[in-house]
Amino acid sequence: MFSLKQPKPTFKSYLLPLPQAEDHIASEPRIKKLEPVLLPGEIVVNEVNFVRKCIATDTSQYDLWGKLVCTNFKISFITDDPMPLQKFHYKNLLLGEHDVPLTCIEQIVTVNDTKRKQKVLGPNQKLKFNPTELIIYCKDFRIVRFRFDEAGPESAKKVCLAIAHYSQPTDLQLLFAFEYVGEIYHNPAKKVNGIDPGGGGASGQQTPLFETYSDWDREIKRTGASEWRVCSVNEGYMISTCLPEYFVVPSSLADQDLKLYSYSFIGRRMPLWSWNHPNGSALVRMANIKDVLQQRRIDQRICNAITRSHPLRSDVYKSDLDKSLPNIHEIQAAHVKLKQLCVNEPFEETEEKWLSSLENTHWLEYIRSFLKHSAELVYMMECKHVSVVLQEEEGRDLSCLAASLIQVMLDPYFRTIVGFQSLIQKEWVMAGYQFLDRCNHLKRSDKESPLFLMFLDCVWQLLEQYPAAFEFSEVYLTVLYDSARVSLFGTFLFNCPHQRVKESTEFAISKNIQLGDEKGLRFPCVWDWSLQFTHRDRLLFHNPLYIGKSAPCVQNGAVKTFKRSKKNYSSTLRGAPPALKNGIISEQEFLPRRNSLILKLKPDFLQHTESPTGSMEQYFRDWFAKPVDLHGVILPRVSGTQIKLWKLCYFRWVPEAQINRGGSITAFHKVSLLADEVDMLNRSLRQYKSNSSLHSSCLELDQSRMYFRASGLNDTSGAPDFLSSSFPFSPIGNLCRRSILGTPLSKFLSGAKIWLSTETLANED
């Protein structure tokens, strides 16, 4: 896309010739005072002047000159040069256009052209040559490249070593969030954007954080779980350090029983209630029972308690996720292969085998597995009226993903922005998902696994299939994924709530911070989106196709209003479930084998079957034959053509893959204009009926929820010039794969795997 050469004839019509630059960018370094913008608690640890950031492919004409700065929060490139060919900038209030958070850095490679040497830098390592080039591989698939041709060699070496050291901390309290919060507690006036740490505001509504008894109690009442209660037996984390202080259990289980049973579970993680279906079926998460001698008795006692909590005394279905779904190591391996495909392989050389290469990553296969298995469990709750127990060794990885997907499919509340955020708080943050280890903030690669990304990808698949059912957009999901890589938000920084309290209390004591009655420091919450984005930019989070609960919908010429009621909320096939042995349904009895094609429905799939899975097949066949109830159950289509690659997330930094004025943003733009035009008509109608003043009408106009707004009725304006398939992100400023050709690095990287192996390069000095 950025090459100045005439492109070769190819079927890839999305590759357009590079437009001519309007202004010639000087190829000489500028001598100006360039200073970074620092957050409270952020300090500059090293910097180097006269650095060139490479952003073009075959020429240095468009490269930028400036200063490269390493702080205890980010690496920042500061320049006065205008970004060439860029007409739009989606601004992050915490990070500049050329900034990369230290926790987003995957690997650091230094290169010396003259000596033809390269080295992957780790913490506390020495660098025996002066680098002429620095390449930063990022966890979000970005690759950023800097040249030190005009910079002092010693200064270049020091800044490279500083980046390597501060991006790979050895202790949790060395992450920037601690310094930031410590500074805020000592100097409250330094709050950024007026935000208090620890809030949960989102779009004017408060997101439940499930840190208190009352949040769980409200969720019980919202779901109608009358036979369940909030348990406070773990207050002060007296029972388990990887459970929240408050959680929900069957009313028939006494606190004394819970204390006794807790010793038998791995990690002392007792069964956790997640959600209740309107028909009374419950969704429960449970770790494995390690006490073999007591296993049968305790398991039976727990299942009986869950059965008694059901209004029909229905049976319990247990799903062993360790046997049904890919494990965290398989998911990590698939993610690494996806990086290789999306970042390191030139499209020109792999277009003929690209789809087969994508299949070989197994990423989409695992997406399909989670969606399919979750849909089968939806069937058990929705149709069979049975409570579902998700069982996993520790109950804090696969069960986070499966439980969340089931609730997104069943409950329309979790398809709103605030509801989705409360779901993540409840099923991930408070339930002890190990964000610190799985996101690899401290570079413990053996524990890394992108389960949270896979969950967001699964939700994106549902959003793609049912766009009118979700209040949020794919931009929101992408930004949420990016936020997990910013070492500022306590939401994604810890392995469990207890770790936050313990580590932050120790830090507060060391810094002489008075906590009072607070349980640890209050870190900024990611749901305070105003900390990162302006109100205008946050409008991109809203899906213009979303139909709210009271929004009218025209069906067969008649106007209907969506209202959540028991009748149209559920498409349950009525009838009491069968009485089964011990009150437990075995997994093999109702569900097909792991790789069955039960959900791969085809038009000719009409034969009735008497197999054990016949009723499940009939349920799915009936469901897909009916119109979708946007405020009821939604089920995924999981055939090969309907599980897609999330291009905005994985391709946004690849210049060759961009489509100018194309991609899904084109439809987003048009629909936003239509939605805003409808709002304008509604406002005009209300003004006409109420004879309200013109001033109040103008105030309503400013409250539009659309990022793209219609200039008037029947707006026929075309797509803006700045729109591309990567909108609102820009690939410019990131290393294009072809840009390494023609340099001494090209031979070294040809055929190399993404994220070069430390074992291979560590000793190449």
PDB file of N, CA and C in Angstrom, residues 34-112:
ATOM      1  N   LEU A  34      11.623  18.471  22.224  1.00  0.00           N
ATOM      2  CA  LEU A  34      10.498  17.546  22.200  1.00  0.00           C
ATOM      3  C   LEU A  34      10.386  16.887  23.562  1.00  0.00           C
ATOM      4  N   GLU A  35       9.246  17.066  24.224  1.00  0.00           N
ATOM      5  CA  GLU A  35       9.059  16.523  25.565  1.00  0.00           C
ATOM      6  C   GLU A  35       7.838  15.609  25.592  1.00  0.00           C
ATOM      7  N   PRO A  36       7.931  14.497  26.294  1.00  0.00           N
ATOM      8  CA  PRO A  36       6.790  13.578  26.377  1.00  0.00           C
ATOM      9  C   PRO A  36       5.712  14.099  27.309  1.00  0.00           C
ATOM     10  N   VAL A  37       4.487  13.645  27.086  1.00  0.00           N
ATOM     11  CA  VAL A  37       3.376  13.927  27.993  1.00  0.00           C
ATOM     12  C   VAL A  37       3.330  12.794  29.009  1.00  0.00           C
ATOM     13  N   LEU A  38       3.472  13.143  30.296  1.00  0.00           N
ATOM     14  CA  LEU A  38       3.587  12.136  31.343  1.00  0.00           C
ATOM     15  C   LEU A  38       2.350  12.109  32.230  1.00  0.00           C
ATOM     16  N   LEU A  39       1.977  10.919  32.669  1.00  0.00           N
ATOM     17  CA  LEU A  39       0.891  10.736  33.620  1.00  0.00           C
ATOM     18  C   LEU A  39       1.428  10.878  35.039  1.00  0.00           C
ATOM     19  N   PRO A  40       0.556  11.061  36.019  1.00  0.00           N
ATOM     20  CA  PRO A  40       1.031  11.077  37.416  1.00  0.00           C
ATOM     21  C   PRO A  40       1.779   9.789  37.743  1.00  0.00           C
ATOM     22  N   GLY A  41       2.963   9.922  38.342  1.00  0.00           N
ATOM     23  CA  GLY A  41       3.771   8.768  38.688  1.00  0.00           C
ATOM     24  C   GLY A  41       4.654   8.265  37.561  1.00  0.00           C
ATOM     25  N   GLU A  42       4.518   8.834  36.373  1.00  0.00           N
ATOM     26  CA  GLU A  42       5.322   8.394  35.232  1.00  0.00           C
ATOM     27  C   GLU A  42       6.616   9.201  35.162  1.00  0.00           C
ATOM     28  N   ILE A  43       7.735   8.528  34.968  1.00  0.00           N
ATOM     29  CA  ILE A  43       9.030   9.185  34.887  1.00  0.00           C
ATOM     30  C   ILE A  43       9.772   8.703  33.649  1.00  0.00           C
ATOM     31  N   VAL A  44      10.620   9.576  33.098  1.00  0.00           N
ATOM     32  CA  VAL A  44      11.464   9.211  31.959  1.00  0.00           C
ATOM     33  C   VAL A  44      12.696   8.482  32.495  1.00  0.00           C
ATOM     34  N   VAL A  45      12.943   7.274  31.969  1.00  0.00           N
ATOM     35  CA  VAL A  45      14.105   6.512  32.427  1.00  0.00           C
ATOM     36  C   VAL A  45      15.253   6.568  31.420  1.00  0.00           C
ATOM     37  N   ASN A  46      14.948   6.837  30.154  1.00  0.00           N
ATOM     38  CA  ASN A  46      15.999   6.997  29.157  1.00  0.00           C
ATOM     39  C   ASN A  46      15.400   7.558  27.884  1.00  0.00           C
ATOM     40  N   GLU A  47      16.256   8.202  27.089  1.00  0.00           N
ATOM     41  CA  GLU A  47      15.781   8.785  25.836  1.00  0.00           C
ATOM     42  C   GLU A  47      16.944   8.961  24.881  1.00  0.00           C
ATOM     43  N   VAL A  48      16.636   9.086  23.594  1.00  0.00           N
ATOM     44  CA  VAL A  48      17.651   9.304  22.570  1.00  0.00           C
ATOM     45  C   VAL A  48      17.057  10.195  21.483  1.00  0.00           C
ATOM     46  N   ASN A  49      17.845  11.172  21.030  1.00  0.00           N
ATOM     47  CA  ASN A  49      17.405  12.108  19.995  1.00  0.00           C
ATOM     48  C   ASN A  49      17.817  11.625  18.609  1.00  0.00           C
ATOM     49  N   PHE A  50      17.283  12.303  17.604  1.00  0.00           N
ATOM     50  CA  PHE A  50      17.618  12.063  16.193  1.00  0.00           C
ATOM     51  C   PHE A  50      17.334  10.611  15.788  1.00  0.00           C
ATOM     52  N   VAL A  51      16.165  10.130  16.185  1.00  0.00           N
ATOM     53  CA  VAL A  51      15.740   8.774  15.838  1.00  0.00           C
ATOM     54  C   VAL A  51      14.790   8.852  14.649  1.00  0.00           C
ATOM     55  N   ARG A  52      14.899   7.884  13.771  1.00  0.00           N
ATOM     56  CA  ARG A  52      14.020   7.828  12.600  1.00  0.00           C
ATOM     57  C   ARG A  52      13.051   6.671  12.756  1.00  0.00           C
ATOM     58  N   LYS A  53      11.757   6.978  12.717  1.00  0.00           N
ATOM     59  CA  LYS A  53      10.740   5.929  12.755  1.00  0.00           C
ATOM     60  C   LYS A  53      10.366   5.554  11.329  1.00  0.00           C
ATOM     61  N   CYS A  54      10.519   4.290  11.009  1.00  0.00           N
ATOM     62  CA  CYS A  54      10.290   3.818   9.639  1.00  0.00           C
ATOM     63  C   CYS A  54       8.821   3.462   9.469  1.00  0.00           C
ATOM     64  N   ILE A  55       8.178   4.102   8.502  1.00  0.00           N
ATOM     65  CA  ILE A  55       6.763   3.825   8.289  1.00  0.00           C
ATOM     66  C   ILE A  55       6.456   3.445   6.851  1.00  0.00           C
ATOM     67  N   ALA A  56       7.421   3.569   5.933  1.00  0.00           N
ATOM     68  CA  ALA A  56       7.174   3.234   4.532  1.00  0.00           C
ATOM     69  C   ALA A  56       7.726   1.856   4.230  1.00  0.00           C
ATOM     70  N   THR A  57       7.630   1.445   2.976  1.00  0.00           N
ATOM     71  CA  THR A  57       8.050   0.097   2.610  1.00  0.00           C
ATOM     72  C   THR A  57       9.374   0.089   1.875  1.00  0.00           C
ATOM     73  N   ASP A  58       9.452   0.808   0.779  1.00  0.00           N
ATOM     74  CA  ASP A  58      10.641   0.740  -0.059  1.00  0.00           C
ATOM     75  C   ASP A  58      11.426   2.048  -0.086  1.00  0.00           C
ATOM     76  N   THR A  59      11.042   2.995   0.742  1.00  0.00           N
ATOM     77  CA  THR A  59      11.706   4.288   0.721  1.00  0.00           C
ATOM     78  C   THR A  59      11.690   4.886   2.115  1.00  0.00           C
ATOM     79  N   SER A  60      12.628   5.776   2.371  1.00  0.00           N
ATOM     80  CA  SER A  60      12.656   6.478   3.656  1.00  0.00           C
ATOM     81  C   SER A  60      12.039   7.864   3.537  1.00  0.00           C
ATOM     82  N   GLN A  61      11.405   8.148   2.409  1.00  0.00           N
ATOM     83  CA  GLN A  61      10.862   9.485   2.173  1.00  0.00           C
ATOM     84  C   GLN A  61       9.832   9.882   3.219  1.00  0.00           C
ATOM     85  N   TYR A  62       9.060   8.905   3.680  1.00  0.00           N
ATOM     86  CA  TYR A  62       7.976   9.212   4.603  1.00  0.00           C
ATOM     87  C   TYR A  62       8.332   8.947   6.060  1.00  0.00           C
ATOM     88  N   ASP A  63       9.566   8.580   6.337  1.00  0.00           N
ATOM     89  CA  ASP A  63       9.958   8.311   7.715  1.00  0.00           C
ATOM     90  C   ASP A  63       9.877   9.583   8.559  1.00  0.00           C
ATOM     91  N   LEU A  64       9.695   9.401   9.849  1.00  0.00           N
ATOM     92  CA  LEU A  64       9.547  10.519  10.777  1.00  0.00           C
ATOM     93  C   LEU A  64      10.795  10.655  11.630  1.00  0.00           C
ATOM     94  N   TRP A  65      11.183  11.894  11.918  1.00  0.00           N
ATOM     95  CA  TRP A  65      12.327  12.163  12.792  1.00  0.00           C
ATOM     96  C   TRP A  65      11.832  12.655  14.137  1.00  0.00           C
ATOM     97  N   GLY A  66      12.466  12.215  15.195  1.00  0.00           N
ATOM     98  CA  GLY A  66      12.047  12.667  16.515  1.00  0.00           C
ATOM     99  C   GLY A  66      12.881  12.064  17.624  1.00  0.00           C
ATOM    100  N   LYS A  67      12.310  12.048  18.813  1.00  0.00           N
ATOM    101  CA  LYS A  67      12.975  11.541  20.004  1.00  0.00           C
ATOM    102  C   LYS A  67      12.269  10.268  20.464  1.00  0.00           C
ATOM    103  N   LEU A  68      13.052   9.249  20.820  1.00  0.00           N
ATOM    104  CA  LEU A  68      12.517   8.010  21.365  1.00  0.00           C
ATOM    105  C   LEU A  68      12.728   8.029  22.875  1.00  0.00           C
ATOM    106  N   VAL A  69      11.639   7.892  23.617  1.00  0.00           N
ATOM    107  CA  VAL A  69      11.669   8.007  25.071  1.00  0.00           C
ATOM    108  C   VAL A  69      11.141   6.719  25.694  1.00  0.00           C
ATOM    109  N   CYS A  70      11.823   6.245  26.709  1.00  0.00           N
ATOM    110  CA  CYS A  70      11.338   5.110  27.501  1.00  0.00           C
ATOM    111  C   CYS A  70      10.985   5.621  28.887  1.00  0.00           C
ATOM    112  N   THR A  71       9.725   5.392  29.307  1.00  0.00           N
ATOM    113  CA  THR A  71       9.301   5.741  30.658  1.00  0.00           C
ATOM    114  C   THR A  71       8.991   4.449  31.415  1.00  0.00           C
ATOM    115  N   ASN A  72       8.533   4.582  32.632  1.00  0.00           N
ATOM    116  CA  ASN A  72       8.127   3.395  33.388  1.00  0.00           C
ATOM    117  C   ASN A  72       6.723   2.929  33.028  1.00  0.00           C
ATOM    118  N   PHE A  73       6.115   3.524  31.988  1.00  0.00           N
ATOM    119  CA  PHE A  73       4.773   3.160  31.520  1.00  0.00           C
ATOM    120  C   PHE A  73       4.733   2.779  30.047  1.00  0.00           C
ATOM    121  N   LYS A  74       5.563   3.432  29.226  1.00  0.00           N
ATOM    122  CA  LYS A  74       5.438   3.250  27.787  1.00  0.00           C
ATOM    123  C   LYS A  74       6.735   3.605  27.096  1.00  0.00           C
ATOM    124  N   ILE A  75       6.808   3.227  25.808  1.00  0.00           N
ATOM    125  CA  ILE A  75       7.812   3.827  24.937  1.00  0.00           C
ATOM    126  C   ILE A  75       7.072   4.835  24.073  1.00  0.00           C
ATOM    127  N   SER A  76       7.669   6.000  23.932  1.00  0.00           N
ATOM    128  CA  SER A  76       6.998   7.103  23.260  1.00  0.00           C
ATOM    129  C   SER A  76       7.919   7.697  22.212  1.00  0.00           C
ATOM    130  N   PHE A  77       7.427   7.826  21.002  1.00  0.00           N
ATOM    131  CA  PHE A  77       8.166   8.502  19.942  1.00  0.00           C
ATOM    132  C   PHE A  77       7.526   9.867  19.754  1.00  0.00           C
ATOM    133  N   ILE A  78       8.338  10.920  19.932  1.00  0.00           N
ATOM    134  CA  ILE A  78       7.830  12.288  19.885  1.00  0.00           C
ATOM    135  C   ILE A  78       8.386  12.969  18.647  1.00  0.00           C
ATOM    136  N   THR A  79       7.492  13.514  17.847  1.00  0.00           N
ATOM    137  CA  THR A  79       7.914  14.138  16.600  1.00  0.00           C
ATOM    138  C   THR A  79       7.044  15.343  16.295  1.00  0.00           C
ATOM    139  N   ASP A  80       7.625  16.286  15.546  1.00  0.00           N
ATOM    140  CA  ASP A  80       6.860  17.414  15.019  1.00  0.00           C
ATOM    141  C   ASP A  80       6.456  17.171  13.576  1.00  0.00           C
ATOM    142  N   ASP A  81       6.955  16.097  12.988  1.00  0.00           N
ATOM    143  CA  ASP A  81       6.617  15.793  11.601  1.00  0.00           C
ATOM    144  C   ASP A  81       5.159  15.371  11.497  1.00  0.00           C
ATOM    145  N   PRO A  82       4.465  15.852  10.495  1.00  0.00           N
ATOM    146  CA  PRO A  82       3.084  15.380  10.298  1.00  0.00           C
ATOM    147  C   PRO A  82       3.084  13.955   9.768  1.00  0.00           C
ATOM    148  N   MET A  83       2.096  13.174  10.176  1.00  0.00           N
ATOM    149  CA  MET A  83       1.982  11.812   9.678  1.00  0.00           C
ATOM    150  C   MET A  83       1.522  11.843   8.225  1.00  0.00           C
ATOM    151  N   PRO A  84       2.287  11.308   7.305  1.00  0.00           N
ATOM    152  CA  PRO A  84       1.907  11.368   5.890  1.00  0.00           C
ATOM    153  C   PRO A  84       0.712  10.471   5.590  1.00  0.00           C
ATOM    154  N   LEU A  85      -0.083  10.895   4.646  1.00  0.00           N
ATOM    155  CA  LEU A  85      -1.185  10.096   4.103  1.00  0.00           C
ATOM    156  C   LEU A  85      -2.279   9.799   5.125  1.00  0.00           C
ATOM    157  N   GLN A  86      -2.242  10.432   6.276  1.00  0.00           N
ATOM    158  CA  GLN A  86      -3.228  10.135   7.314  1.00  0.00           C
ATOM    159  C   GLN A  86      -4.156  11.321   7.489  1.00  0.00           C
ATOM    160  N   LYS A  87      -5.443  11.070   7.366  1.00  0.00           N
ATOM    161  CA  LYS A  87      -6.428  12.143   7.452  1.00  0.00           C
ATOM    162  C   LYS A  87      -7.327  12.019   8.673  1.00  0.00           C
ATOM    163  N   PHE A  88      -7.133  10.958   9.444  1.00  0.00           N
ATOM    164  CA  PHE A  88      -7.982  10.740  10.609  1.00  0.00           C
ATOM    165  C   PHE A  88      -7.132  10.228  11.754  1.00  0.00           C
ATOM    166  N   HIS A  89      -7.482  10.645  12.965  1.00  0.00           N
ATOM    167  CA  HIS A  89      -6.740  10.170  14.138  1.00  0.00           C
ATOM    168  C   HIS A  89      -7.716   9.905  15.269  1.00  0.00           C
ATOM    169  N   TYR A  90      -7.792   8.641  15.676  1.00  0.00           N
ATOM    170  CA  TYR A  90      -8.615   8.223  16.811  1.00  0.00           C
ATOM    171  C   TYR A  90      -7.743   8.338  18.044  1.00  0.00           C
ATOM    172  N   LYS A  91      -7.983   9.320  18.863  1.00  0.00           N
ATOM    173  CA  LYS A  91      -7.051   9.687  19.917  1.00  0.00           C
ATOM    174  C   LYS A  91      -7.332   8.942  21.205  1.00  0.00           C
ATOM    175  N   ASN A  92      -6.273   8.408  21.799  1.00  0.00           N
ATOM    176  CA  ASN A  92      -6.329   7.846  23.142  1.00  0.00           C
ATOM    177  C   ASN A  92      -5.757   8.884  24.097  1.00  0.00           C
ATOM    178  N   LEU A  93      -6.494   9.215  25.137  1.00  0.00           N
ATOM    179  CA  LEU A  93      -6.073  10.277  26.049  1.00  0.00           C
ATOM    180  C   LEU A  93      -4.907   9.869  26.935  1.00  0.00           C
ATOM    181  N   LEU A  94      -4.627   8.571  27.042  1.00  0.00           N
ATOM    182  CA  LEU A  94      -3.512   8.099  27.855  1.00  0.00           C
ATOM    183  C   LEU A  94      -2.261   7.842  27.031  1.00  0.00           C
ATOM    184  N   LEU A  95      -2.443   7.527  25.756  1.00  0.00           N
ATOM    185  CA  LEU A  95      -1.324   7.134  24.902  1.00  0.00           C
ATOM    186  C   LEU A  95      -1.311   7.975  23.640  1.00  0.00           C
ATOM    187  N   GLY A  96      -0.121   8.462  23.266  1.00  0.00           N
ATOM    188  CA  GLY A  96       0.016   9.227  22.051  1.00  0.00           C
ATOM    189  C   GLY A  96      -0.060   8.346  20.817  1.00  0.00           C
ATOM    190  N   GLU A  97      -0.035   8.979  19.671  1.00  0.00           N
ATOM    191  CA  GLU A  97      -0.182   8.255  18.404  1.00  0.00           C
ATOM    192  C   GLU A  97       0.926   7.244  18.186  1.00  0.00           C
ATOM    193  N   HIS A  98       2.122   7.528  18.710  1.00  0.00           N
ATOM    194  CA  HIS A  98       3.269   6.648  18.499  1.00  0.00           C
ATOM    195  C   HIS A  98       3.691   5.924  19.777  1.00  0.00           C
ATOM    196  N   ASP A  99       2.808   5.887  20.774  1.00  0.00           N
ATOM    197  CA  ASP A  99       3.161   5.276  22.050  1.00  0.00           C
ATOM    198  C   ASP A  99       2.779   3.796  22.084  1.00  0.00           C
ATOM    199  N   VAL A 100       3.575   3.027  22.819  1.00  0.00           N
ATOM    200  CA  VAL A 100       3.290   1.610  23.032  1.00  0.00           C
ATOM    201  C   VAL A 100       3.445   1.332  24.525  1.00  0.00           C
ATOM    202  N   PRO A 101       2.389   0.844  25.208  1.00  0.00           N
ATOM    203  CA  PRO A 101       2.546   0.493  26.635  1.00  0.00           C
ATOM    204  C   PRO A 101       3.582  -0.612  26.803  1.00  0.00           C
ATOM    205  N   LEU A 102       4.343  -0.546  27.873  1.00  0.00           N
ATOM    206  CA  LEU A 102       5.391  -1.547  28.095  1.00  0.00           C
ATOM    207  C   LEU A 102       4.810  -2.954  28.197  1.00  0.00           C
ATOM    208  N   THR A 103       3.602  -3.082  28.768  1.00  0.00           N
ATOM    209  CA  THR A 103       3.000  -4.405  28.913  1.00  0.00           C
ATOM    210  C   THR A 103       2.431  -4.929  27.601  1.00  0.00           C
ATOM    211  N   CYS A 104       2.458  -4.114  26.554  1.00  0.00           N
ATOM    212  CA  CYS A 104       2.015  -4.562  25.231  1.00  0.00           C
ATOM    213  C   CYS A 104       3.185  -5.073  24.398  1.00  0.00           C
ATOM    214  N   ILE A 105       4.398  -4.925  24.901  1.00  0.00           N
ATOM    215  CA  ILE A 105       5.584  -5.351  24.157  1.00  0.00           C
ATOM    216  C   ILE A 105       5.781  -6.853  24.319  1.00  0.00           C
ATOM    217  N   GLU A 106       5.922  -7.535  23.201  1.00  0.00           N
ATOM    218  CA  GLU A 106       6.139  -8.980  23.213  1.00  0.00           C
ATOM    219  C   GLU A 106       7.621  -9.317  23.151  1.00  0.00           C
ATOM    220  N   GLN A 107       8.325  -8.653  22.236  1.00  0.00           N
ATOM    221  CA  GLN A 107       9.738  -8.980  22.053  1.00  0.00           C
ATOM    222  C   GLN A 107      10.480  -7.772  21.480  1.00  0.00           C
ATOM    223  N   ILE A 108      11.764  -7.668  21.857  1.00  0.00           N
ATOM    224  CA  ILE A 108      12.602  -6.541  21.435  1.00  0.00           C
ATOM    225  C   ILE A 108      13.799  -7.101  20.684  1.00  0.00           C
ATOM    226  N   VAL A 109      13.977  -6.668  19.452  1.00  0.00           N
ATOM    227  CA  VAL A 109      15.085  -7.143  18.621  1.00  0.00           C
ATOM    228  C   VAL A 109      15.960  -5.955  18.242  1.00  0.00           C
ATOM    229  N   THR A 110      17.245  -6.041  18.544  1.00  0.00           N
ATOM    230  CA  THR A 110      18.203  -5.013  18.137  1.00  0.00           C
ATOM    231  C   THR A 110      19.061  -5.553  17.001  1.00  0.00           C
ATOM    232  N   VAL A 111      19.441  -4.671  16.084  1.00  0.00           N
ATOM    233  CA  VAL A 111      20.173  -5.071  14.879  1.00  0.00           C
ATOM    234  C   VAL A 111      21.338  -4.111  14.657  1.00  0.00           C
ATOM    235  N   ASN A 112      22.453  -4.653  14.221  1.00  0.00           N
ATOM    236  CA  ASN A 112      23.581  -3.844  13.762  1.00  0.00           C
ATOM    237  C   ASN A 112      23.847  -4.202  12.306  1.00  0.00           C
TER     238      ASN A 112
END
